[in-house]
Amino acid sequence: MTRLPRWADVVLVPLISLLLAGIISALVILAIGQSPREALSTMVTGSVGSAYAWGYTLYYATSFMFTGLAVTVAFHGSLFNIGGEGQAQLGGLGVALVCLALPWPHWTLALPVAMVAGALFGAAWAALPAYLQARRGSHIVITTIMFNYIGAALIIYLLVNVLRPAGQMDPATARFPAGAALPTLHDLPILNLIFDKKIPANVTLFVALFACWLVWLLLWRTRLGYEIRAFGKSEPAALYAGISPFKVTMLAMLVSGALAGLMSINNVMGESGRLLQNSSEGAGFIGIAVALMGRNHPIGVFLAAILFGMLYQGGAEIGLWTSIPIELRTVVQGLVILFTGALDHMVRMMLGVFFRPRRTEVA
Amino acid sequence: MTGGNASGRQETAAPFAIELRGISKAFGPVQANKDISIQVAKGSIHGIIGENGAGKSTLMSILYGFYKADAGEVLINGQPTAIPDSQAAIRAGIGMVFQHFKLVQNFSVLENVILGAEDGALLRPSLAKARKVLAELAEEYELEVEPDAVIEELSVGHQQRVEILKALYRHADILILDEPTGVLTPAEADHLFRILRNLKEQGKTVILITHKLREIMEITDTVSVMRRGEMTATVRTAGTSPEELAELMVGRKVLLHVPKEEAKPGRTVLEVKDLRVRDDDGVERLKGIDLTIRAGEILGIAGVAGNGQTELLEVLGGIADGTGSIVLNGESLDLTGKFSDGQSRRRQGISHVPEDRQHLGMIMDFTAWENTAFGYHHDPAYQKNRWLMDNDAILEDTKGKMERFDVRPPIPTLQAKSFSGGNQQKIILAREIERNPDLLLVGQPTRGVDIGAIEFIHKRIVELRDAGKAVLLVSVELDEIMSLSDRIAVMFDGRIMGERDPRTTNERELGLLMAGVSGEAAA
């Protein structure tokens, strides 16, 4: 197979994959007797057509960045962390406990502590599967999936029996104090000129961008990142170099879990202001697609997170404004994941035909 | 054409079994084969020799239908033949024995032989027929293999015979063997050569691809030399010499044996006593090894692969755990793995060039500079501050190393897998030797390495010895052991069978020790 030039590999392949996903999605919409044109225009206007729409898209993208980074870090150590969902929900528990513990005077004080708690709880939820993998050889895919269910059950138990304020009917914590509320982009100076309506995107977006940069530093500029990548490529070689598989597996998964846990400052602290059940709403799983599409690189994760934010928000708009059912959002997302993640090898092969050198004299 | 074997030999004017005319093949900018023409006479053994990347395998892949040539034609028995795929090659009477066998490990010999050549939907008649044919072939060519044995239980030499049987069962008249002796013991290789001679006598044509000059000289009738995609010469083997072939391969004069001064052994660097290692299944792979290496000498470990050499290197290099004692420079090393690993061994002055460079020695997807830091990534010289590595410093260091070790191309940002085997090995050697270790462990230093690079690598190892360092050399190439070592220890079944002086021993004596015949009997 012809090797593609780097730009084609990084830019063209995802774009064509997206296009193919779009075409199939259009066919599906046609098949249920609706107009793909209307769906597309609703989706685009609803997700990026206005500052208000961006406010939602960026909110979702922020969550996806964290979970995408979580998958990325583990993946470089050849660990497939499917447990972002559970780790994010546990992170939410940590955030909620911190926010409810004190009558926080200002969000700048609450945020760092909530971040530490979210990261710690997320990491703790990844620690046991990591330990079982490193010491016992239990496959991390299986254990992290199991921990998603255990995590969800644990949260529901705690919400119903421990954290629910007396007299409240729904399984959720009390509302966080006002001093723990994060400002949205609408609340910030200068940015409020652009985002002139109330939107959910909040300062966590900047934390996510910072996290992208930190993950890049970690993977390509630190000894730990070097060891994670070396271990991920070849375990025997890592042993030869004196890299401890146990240490690398544990640390990669702890960082991964911490990143997934950090997601909850966006939704739990930033948006809902209290801990609900199923707070992560599938973002942990979307993180897998985001990492796949983003080629396990922070820049790719950033771009893919925005795209999935658009799909998520645009899909919701379709459900709201057209007679196309909202479930179609899941179909479109599924197709995007299928084409960008699973079938991108196919696109690469098709493109390879065009990049095959025709005349050898040229070289 | 299958029936014509016997008569084919008598027709001396018969066309060539294989004739290639002007074959060219390019992969992108790389011209792998350039205008290659060969004629191989029927009933002869023809060698194709060349360095790695010279284009030998590409040429044979074209002949076997894996690649399509950009230009040129293939004539089989004088007939222009198109070979679009391996099925066509088989129909044309070509059989191929690959370096890495293509056998189903948990199938029996018979099942493997008929796989893809069944006569019908029911296996029983095919199996019965194959059993008969195999018995005949075994008789005719000394190709004895137990038909009902499962492949994974067979020795490598026997697995190779199954590959040959597969080809013959498909009526191959032309047998191509790609580096067939790489995995064989000397005795197995001798047996293979007997088989090849038998095949030749029965009128089959054999093409032997190898980089070992000794094999070419021993068995071939004619030999073609390839260099950088071109056929530089085709000569009668009887009329040439190893030195001439080496020069044709490399394009310059090559020293096949590196000259070295008498060793001046100093203090004891390494002392190993009753070293035992068990593998993951609890099988004892090292059964009490005792050895010493002094400063300024090379101890060569000879032996057939799989007799504990790998475990010896791994336990010395801190990868595997063991029991017994290893004393380095008067200090006892931890063997439990609790307080030691590859890092601690490096700090104590042991450098390790592993046997399996592609899986152990480097990360193929990493760049050359990333690989230069491999195992030494905690070196303070490679750190910018407490948290970050100094990638620029590593890059700079790599540039110097590549220059001093003549790594080509000298581009530190290239991925390791883009380099040839010899250049990969040089990257590893540069990394390990420039640490100036007290003890260098080096396994199979020239496996899959070009002749030109072999000379370079041997020189560097001898240089290190002359600088007063201890070297433990493990190799399955007896030539290499004989020419580099100051003392030779032979390993068999996890034990050291005996120690010999390279100046007074010979290959026969070492071969007996390698086969487990005890020292007294061999002496």
Coordinates of N, CA and C in Angstrom, one line a residue, chain A residues 3 217 220-224 226-227 229-231 233-244 247 357 360 363, chain B residues 26 28-29 319 341-343 346 352 359-360 363 365-366 370 373-375 377-378 383 386-389 391 431-432:
Chain A
R3 N 2.3 4.7 0.9 CA 2.2 5.6 2.1 C 1.8 7.0 1.7
L217 N 2.8 17.9 26.4 CA 4.1 18.0 27.2 C 4.4 16.7 27.8
W220 N 5.3 13.9 25.0 CA 6.5 14.0 24.2 C 7.7 14.8 24.8
R221 N 7.5 15.2 26.0 CA 8.6 16.0 26.6 C 9.1 15.5 28.0
T222 N 8.4 14.5 28.5 CA 8.8 14.1 29.8 C 9.3 12.6 29.8
R223 N 10.0 12.2 30.8 CA 10.5 10.9 30.9 C 9.3 9.9 31.0
L224 N 8.3 10.3 31.8 CA 7.2 9.4 32.0 C 6.5 9.2 30.6
Y226 N 7.8 9.4 27.7 CA 8.7 8.6 26.9 C 8.5 7.1 27.3
E227 N 8.4 6.9 28.6 CA 8.3 5.5 29.1 C 6.9 4.9 28.7
R229 N 5.1 5.8 26.1 CA 5.1 5.5 24.6 C 5.9 4.3 24.3
A230 N 7.1 4.1 25.0 CA 8.0 3.0 24.7 C 7.3 1.7 25.1
F231 N 6.7 1.7 26.3 CA 6.0 0.6 26.8 C 4.8 0.2 25.9
K233 N 4.6 0.7 22.7 CA 5.0 0.1 21.4 C 5.6 -1.3 21.6
S234 N 6.3 -1.5 22.7 CA 6.9 -2.9 22.8 C 7.2 -3.1 24.3
E235 N 6.5 -4.1 24.9 CA 6.7 -4.4 26.3 C 8.1 -5.0 26.5
P236 N 8.5 -6.0 25.7 CA 9.8 -6.6 25.9 C 10.9 -5.5 25.8
A237 N 10.8 -4.6 24.9 CA 11.8 -3.6 24.7 C 11.8 -2.7 25.9
A238 N 10.7 -2.4 26.5 CA 10.6 -1.6 27.7 C 11.3 -2.2 28.8
L239 N 11.1 -3.5 29.0 CA 11.8 -4.3 30.0 C 13.3 -4.2 29.8
Y240 N 13.7 -4.3 28.6 CA 15.2 -4.3 28.3 C 15.7 -2.9 28.7
A241 N 14.9 -1.8 28.5 CA 15.4 -0.5 28.8 C 15.3 -0.2 30.3
G242 N 14.7 -1.2 31.1 CA 14.6 -1.0 32.5 C 13.4 -0.1 32.9
I243 N 12.3 -0.2 32.0 CA 11.1 0.5 32.3 C 10.2 -0.5 32.9
S244 N 9.6 -0.1 34.1 CA 8.8 -1.0 34.8 C 7.4 -1.0 34.3
K247 N 4.8 0.1 36.9 CA 4.8 1.6 37.1 C 4.1 2.3 36.0
P357 N 3.1 7.1 -6.9 CA 4.0 7.8 -7.9 C 3.8 7.2 -9.3
T360 N 8.6 7.0 -12.3 CA 9.8 6.8 -11.4 C 10.9 7.8 -11.6
A363 N 11.5 10.8 -9.2 CA 12.3 10.6 -8.0 C 13.7 10.6 -8.4
Chain B
A26 N 10.4 -0.8 -9.2 CA 10.7 0.4 -8.3 C 9.6 0.5 -7.3
G28 N 8.2 3.5 -5.4 CA 8.4 4.9 -5.2 C 9.7 5.3 -5.8
P29 N 10.5 6.1 -5.1 CA 11.8 6.5 -5.6 C 12.8 5.4 -5.5
I319 N 17.1 -8.2 32.8 CA 15.7 -8.3 32.3 C 15.1 -9.5 33.0
D341 N 17.0 -3.7 37.6 CA 16.4 -3.7 36.3 C 17.4 -3.3 35.3
G342 N 17.0 -3.1 34.0 CA 17.9 -2.7 33.0 C 18.6 -1.4 33.4
Q343 N 17.9 -0.5 34.0 CA 18.5 0.8 34.4 C 19.7 0.6 35.4
R346 N 22.8 -0.8 33.9 CA 23.5 0.2 33.1 C 24.3 1.1 34.0
H352 N 24.3 -3.5 27.0 CA 23.7 -4.7 26.5 C 23.2 -4.4 25.1
H359 N 12.9 -6.3 18.6 CA 11.9 -6.4 19.6 C 12.4 -5.9 21.0
L360 N 13.7 -6.0 21.2 CA 14.3 -5.7 22.5 C 15.1 -4.4 22.4
I363 N 12.9 0.6 19.7 CA 11.4 0.7 19.3 C 11.4 1.1 17.9
D365 N 9.1 2.1 15.9 CA 8.3 3.3 15.6 C 8.9 4.6 16.1
F366 N 9.9 4.5 17.0 CA 10.6 5.6 17.5 C 11.6 6.1 16.5
E370 N 15.2 9.2 19.5 CA 14.5 8.6 20.6 C 15.1 7.3 21.0
A373 N 18.3 7.5 23.2 CA 18.1 7.7 24.6 C 17.5 6.5 25.3
F374 N 17.2 5.5 24.5 CA 16.5 4.3 25.0 C 17.3 3.6 26.1
G375 N 16.7 3.5 27.3 CA 17.5 2.8 28.4 C 18.3 3.8 29.1
H377 N 17.3 7.2 29.2 CA 16.5 8.4 29.2 C 16.5 9.1 30.6
H378 N 17.1 8.5 31.6 CA 17.3 9.1 32.9 C 18.6 9.9 33.0
Q383 N 18.4 15.8 30.3 CA 17.3 16.4 30.9 C 17.5 18.0 30.8
R386 N 14.0 19.4 36.0 CA 13.5 18.3 36.8 C 12.4 17.5 36.0
W387 N 11.6 18.3 35.2 CA 10.4 17.7 34.7 C 10.6 17.2 33.2
L388 N 11.3 18.1 32.5 CA 11.3 17.9 31.0 C 12.6 17.3 30.5
M389 N 12.5 16.5 29.5 CA 13.7 15.9 28.8 C 14.2 17.0 27.8
N391 N 15.1 17.3 24.5 CA 15.1 16.6 23.2 C 16.2 17.1 22.3
R431 N 25.0 3.6 20.9 CA 24.4 3.9 22.2 C 25.1 3.2 23.3
E432 N 25.3 1.9 23.1 CA 25.8 1.1 24.2 C 27.3 1.2 24.4

